[in-house]
PDB file of C-alpha atoms and ligand atoms in Angstrom:
ATOM      1  CA  UNK A 170      -9.148-145.981  36.545  1.00  0.00           C
ATOM      2  CA  UNK A 171     -11.270-145.738  39.694  1.00  0.00           C
ATOM      3  CA  UNK A 172     -13.805-142.977  40.237  1.00  0.00           C
ATOM      4  CA  UNK A 173     -11.657-141.751  43.106  1.00  0.00           C
ATOM      5  CA  UNK A 174      -8.518-141.545  40.979  1.00  0.00           C
ATOM      6  CA  UNK A 175     -10.389-139.869  38.156  1.00  0.00           C
ATOM      7  CA  UNK A 176     -11.881-137.240  40.471  1.00  0.00           C
ATOM      8  CA  UNK A 177      -8.559-136.563  42.181  1.00  0.00           C
ATOM      9  CA  UNK A 178      -6.780-136.208  38.838  1.00  0.00           C
ATOM     10  CA  UNK A 179      -9.280-133.820  37.257  1.00  0.00           C
ATOM     11  CA  UNK A 180      -9.310-131.703  40.412  1.00  0.00           C
ATOM     12  CA  UNK A 181      -5.773-130.654  39.539  1.00  0.00           C
ATOM     13  CA  UNK A 182      -7.146-128.985  36.387  1.00  0.00           C
ATOM     14  CA  UNK A 183      -9.659-126.818  38.249  1.00  0.00           C
ATOM     15  CA  UNK A 184      -9.662-123.124  37.435  1.00  0.00           C
ATOM     16  CA  UNK A 185     -10.165-121.618  40.881  1.00  0.00           C
ATOM     17  CA  UNK A 186      -8.091-118.417  41.122  1.00  0.00           C
ATOM     18  CA  UNK A 187     -10.762-116.587  43.130  1.00  0.00           C
ATOM     19  CA  UNK A 188     -11.646-119.126  45.793  1.00  0.00           C
ATOM     20  CA  UNK A 189      -8.420-121.134  45.650  1.00  0.00           C
ATOM     21  CA  UNK A 190     -10.695-124.096  46.296  1.00  0.00           C
ATOM     22  CA  UNK A 191     -10.247-126.817  43.713  1.00  0.00           C
ATOM     23  CA  UNK A 192     -12.960-129.440  43.336  1.00  0.00           C
ATOM     24  CA  UNK A 193     -12.941-132.615  41.260  1.00  0.00           C
ATOM     25  CA  UNK A 194     -15.907-134.790  40.357  1.00  0.00           C
ATOM     26  CA  UNK A 195     -16.170-138.095  38.552  1.00  0.00           C
ATOM     27  CA  UNK A 196     -19.372-139.854  37.598  1.00  0.00           C
ATOM     28  CA  UNK A 197     -19.884-143.353  36.321  1.00  0.00           C
ATOM     29  CA  UNK A 198     -22.759-143.630  33.881  1.00  0.00           C
ATOM     30  CA  UNK A 199     -25.077-146.573  33.334  1.00  0.00           C
ATOM     31  CA  UNK A 200     -22.777-147.827  30.551  1.00  0.00           C
ATOM     32  CA  UNK A 201     -19.825-147.944  32.966  1.00  0.00           C
ATOM     33  CA  UNK A 202     -18.026-145.035  31.342  1.00  0.00           C
ATOM     34  CA  UNK A 203     -16.405-142.438  33.605  1.00  0.00           C
ATOM     35  CA  UNK A 204     -16.864-138.700  33.010  1.00  0.00           C
ATOM     36  CA  UNK A 205     -15.013-136.004  34.918  1.00  0.00           C
ATOM     37  CA  UNK A 206     -15.394-132.342  35.737  1.00  0.00           C
ATOM     38  CA  UNK A 207     -13.696-129.635  37.776  1.00  0.00           C
ATOM     39  CA  UNK A 208     -14.842-126.238  38.948  1.00  0.00           C
ATOM     40  CA  UNK A 209     -14.256-123.465  36.429  1.00  0.00           C
ATOM     41  CA  UNK A 210     -14.464-120.034  38.025  1.00  0.00           C
ATOM     42  CA  UNK A 211     -14.870-116.703  36.265  1.00  0.00           C
ATOM     43  CA  UNK A 212     -13.946-113.145  37.151  1.00  0.00           C
ATOM     44  CA  UNK A 213     -17.679-112.471  36.913  1.00  0.00           C
ATOM     45  CA  UNK A 214     -18.192-114.743  39.904  1.00  0.00           C
ATOM     46  CA  UNK A 215     -21.750-116.055  39.271  1.00  0.00           C
ATOM     47  CA  UNK A 216     -20.597-117.380  35.901  1.00  0.00           C
ATOM     48  CA  UNK A 217     -18.401-120.005  37.538  1.00  0.00           C
ATOM     49  CA  UNK A 218     -19.408-123.630  37.350  1.00  0.00           C
ATOM     50  CA  UNK A 219     -19.074-126.492  39.811  1.00  0.00           C
ATOM     51  CA  UNK A 220     -17.133-129.701  39.316  1.00  0.00           C
ATOM     52  CA  UNK A 221     -20.271-131.836  39.430  1.00  0.00           C
ATOM     53  CA  UNK A 222     -21.912-129.710  36.751  1.00  0.00           C
ATOM     54  CA  UNK A 223     -18.901-130.233  34.505  1.00  0.00           C
ATOM     55  CA  UNK A 224     -18.936-133.997  34.944  1.00  0.00           C
ATOM     56  CA  UNK A 225     -22.668-134.185  34.272  1.00  0.00           C
ATOM     57  CA  UNK A 226     -22.287-131.980  31.185  1.00  0.00           C
ATOM     58  CA  UNK A 227     -19.548-134.269  29.857  1.00  0.00           C
ATOM     59  CA  UNK A 228     -21.780-137.304  30.363  1.00  0.00           C
ATOM     60  CA  UNK A 229     -24.718-135.710  28.591  1.00  0.00           C
ATOM     61  CA  UNK A 230     -22.521-134.412  25.771  1.00  0.00           C
ATOM     62  CA  UNK A 231     -21.337-137.978  25.231  1.00  0.00           C
ATOM     63  CA  UNK A 232     -24.917-139.095  24.785  1.00  0.00           C
ATOM     64  CA  UNK A 233     -25.593-140.589  28.205  1.00  0.00           C
ATOM     65  CA  UNK A 234     -28.242-139.572  30.701  1.00  0.00           C
ATOM     66  CA  UNK A 235     -28.124-142.051  33.579  1.00  0.00           C
ATOM     67  CA  UNK A 236     -25.854-141.694  36.595  1.00  0.00           C
ATOM     68  CA  UNK A 237     -24.735-144.885  38.347  1.00  0.00           C
ATOM     69  CA  UNK A 238     -22.250-143.468  40.868  1.00  0.00           C
ATOM     70  CA  UNK A 239     -20.713-140.140  41.856  1.00  0.00           C
ATOM     71  CA  UNK A 240     -17.448-139.140  43.551  1.00  0.00           C
ATOM     72  CA  UNK A 241     -16.532-135.596  44.650  1.00  0.00           C
ATOM     73  CA  UNK A 242     -13.233-134.531  46.198  1.00  0.00           C
ATOM     74  CA  UNK A 243     -11.703-131.331  47.554  1.00  0.00           C
ATOM     75  CA  UNK A 244      -9.040-130.201  50.001  1.00  0.00           C
ATOM     76  CA  UNK A 245     -11.276-129.495  52.961  1.00  0.00           C
ATOM     77  CA  UNK A 246     -11.519-130.443  56.645  1.00  0.00           C
ATOM     78  CA  UNK A 247     -14.462-132.778  56.114  1.00  0.00           C
ATOM     79  CA  UNK A 248     -15.689-134.571  52.968  1.00  0.00           C
ATOM     80  CA  UNK A 249     -17.087-132.036  50.517  1.00  0.00           C
ATOM     81  CA  UNK A 250     -20.878-131.916  50.260  1.00  0.00           C
ATOM     82  CA  UNK A 251     -22.244-130.982  46.827  1.00  0.00           C
ATOM     83  CA  UNK A 252     -23.834-127.518  46.778  1.00  0.00           C
ATOM     84  CA  UNK A 253     -27.601-127.171  46.559  1.00  0.00           C
ATOM     85  CA  UNK A 254     -27.667-126.545  42.834  1.00  0.00           C
ATOM     86  CA  UNK A 255     -25.514-129.583  42.163  1.00  0.00           C
ATOM     87  CA  UNK A 256     -27.829-131.742  44.266  1.00  0.00           C
ATOM     88  CA  UNK A 257     -30.673-130.821  41.950  1.00  0.00           C
ATOM     89  CA  UNK A 258     -28.459-131.489  38.915  1.00  0.00           C
ATOM     90  CA  UNK A 259     -27.538-134.930  40.258  1.00  0.00           C
ATOM     91  CA  UNK A 260     -31.194-135.678  40.894  1.00  0.00           C
ATOM     92  CA  UNK A 261     -32.032-134.905  37.270  1.00  0.00           C
ATOM     93  CA  UNK A 262     -29.919-137.821  36.048  1.00  0.00           C
ATOM     94  CA  UNK A 263     -29.720-140.259  38.955  1.00  0.00           C
ATOM     95  CA  UNK A 264     -32.181-142.371  40.892  1.00  0.00           C
ATOM     96  CA  UNK A 265     -32.409-141.778  44.633  1.00  0.00           C
ATOM     97  CA  UNK A 266     -30.303-144.781  45.564  1.00  0.00           C
ATOM     98  CA  UNK A 267     -27.286-143.730  43.497  1.00  0.00           C
ATOM     99  CA  UNK A 268     -24.199-143.656  45.697  1.00  0.00           C
ATOM    100  CA  UNK A 269     -22.431-140.341  46.154  1.00  0.00           C
ATOM    101  CA  UNK A 270     -19.022-140.436  47.806  1.00  0.00           C
ATOM    102  CA  UNK A 271     -17.820-137.164  49.288  1.00  0.00           C
ATOM    103  CA  UNK A 272     -14.111-137.037  49.996  1.00  0.00           C
ATOM    104  CA  UNK A 273     -11.173-134.997  51.198  1.00  0.00           C
ATOM    105  CA  UNK A 274      -7.755-135.055  49.611  1.00  0.00           C
ATOM    106  CA  UNK A 275      -6.507-136.467  52.936  1.00  0.00           C
ATOM    107  CA  UNK A 276      -8.424-139.672  52.265  1.00  0.00           C
ATOM    108  CA  UNK A 277     -11.533-139.176  54.395  1.00  0.00           C
ATOM    109  CA  UNK A 278     -14.656-140.439  52.663  1.00  0.00           C
ATOM    110  CA  UNK A 279     -18.345-140.242  53.456  1.00  0.00           C
ATOM    111  CA  UNK A 280     -20.965-142.124  51.475  1.00  0.00           C
ATOM    112  CA  UNK A 281     -24.472-140.889  50.883  1.00  0.00           C
ATOM    113  CA  UNK A 282     -27.135-141.084  48.176  1.00  0.00           C
ATOM    114  CA  UNK A 283     -28.822-138.621  45.871  1.00  0.00           C
ATOM    115  CA  UNK A 284     -32.075-139.069  47.814  1.00  0.00           C
ATOM    116  CA  UNK A 285     -30.396-138.290  51.113  1.00  0.00           C
ATOM    117  CA  UNK A 286     -28.727-135.226  49.637  1.00  0.00           C
ATOM    118  CA  UNK A 287     -32.006-133.778  48.381  1.00  0.00           C
ATOM    119  CA  UNK A 288     -35.037-134.789  50.428  1.00  0.00           C
ATOM    120  CA  UNK A 289     -38.337-133.416  49.182  1.00  0.00           C
ATOM    121  CA  UNK A 290     -36.885-132.763  45.750  1.00  0.00           C
ATOM    122  CA  UNK A 291     -38.813-130.908  43.091  1.00  0.00           C
ATOM    123  CA  UNK A 292     -39.388-133.095  40.054  1.00  0.00           C
ATOM    124  CA  UNK A 293     -41.563-133.372  36.967  1.00  0.00           C
ATOM    125  CA  UNK A 294     -44.478-134.855  38.949  1.00  0.00           C
ATOM    126  CA  UNK A 295     -44.958-131.500  40.629  1.00  0.00           C
ATOM    127  CA  UNK A 296     -45.859-129.946  37.284  1.00  0.00           C
ATOM    128  CA  UNK A 297     -48.744-132.343  36.739  1.00  0.00           C
ATOM    129  CA  UNK A 298     -52.248-131.588  37.886  1.00  0.00           C
ATOM    130  CA  UNK A 299     -54.819-134.315  37.357  1.00  0.00           C
TER     131      UNK A 299
HETATM  132  N1  THU B 289     -17.778-126.005  44.237  1.00  0.00           N
HETATM  133  C1  THU B 289     -17.911-127.111  43.449  1.00  0.00           C
HETATM  134  O1  THU B 289     -17.231-127.244  42.418  1.00  0.00           O
HETATM  135  N2  THU B 289     -18.789-128.062  43.848  1.00  0.00           N
HETATM  136  C2  THU B 289     -19.541-127.991  44.979  1.00  0.00           C
HETATM  137  O2  THU B 289     -20.426-128.806  45.168  1.00  0.00           O
HETATM  138  C3  THU B 289     -19.250-126.948  45.970  1.00  0.00           C
HETATM  139  C4  THU B 289     -18.543-125.765  45.436  1.00  0.00           C
HETATM  140  C5  THU B 289     -16.842-124.964  43.802  1.00  0.00           C
HETATM  141  C6  THU B 289     -17.513-123.711  43.282  1.00  0.00           C
HETATM  142  C7  THU B 289     -16.433-122.676  43.497  1.00  0.00           C
HETATM  143  O3  THU B 289     -15.577-122.684  42.369  1.00  0.00           O
HETATM  144  C8  THU B 289     -15.667-123.177  44.703  1.00  0.00           C
HETATM  145  O4  THU B 289     -16.033-124.529  44.874  1.00  0.00           O
HETATM  146  C9  THU B 289     -15.956-122.420  45.991  1.00  0.00           C
HETATM  147  O5  THU B 289     -17.313-122.343  46.234  1.00  0.00           O
END
């Protein structure tokens, strides 16, 4: 299955009764395996989680920690950009040149990279002083 098909399929499982905005994400890890996630909202709104977070959690739970490619899809006017928190989560597990495809359910796609999504990112180097 393609990343696109995997993301579109898992989007259908999103739990989004409060926003009515379903998001699907699929990531391919360094091993070539695909992991998927959808947004899971909660009546206590801040407790909801994003699709990208779910896909990353599935990858890590399976014992993998390296992102090779990312695909995110939603029913929106322009390809869905990952939220700020998800950009930092992607950066944790993917090098800057990892391709991120943002898509609409109408078939519009826009390609970017983790580095372009999060310029000036905070990382472990910033905690070193020597
Ligand atoms: N959402 C995601 O799943 N990923 C993003 O990158 C943007 C936002 C979800 C969170 C919430 O359930 C809904 O979209 C509306 O913000």
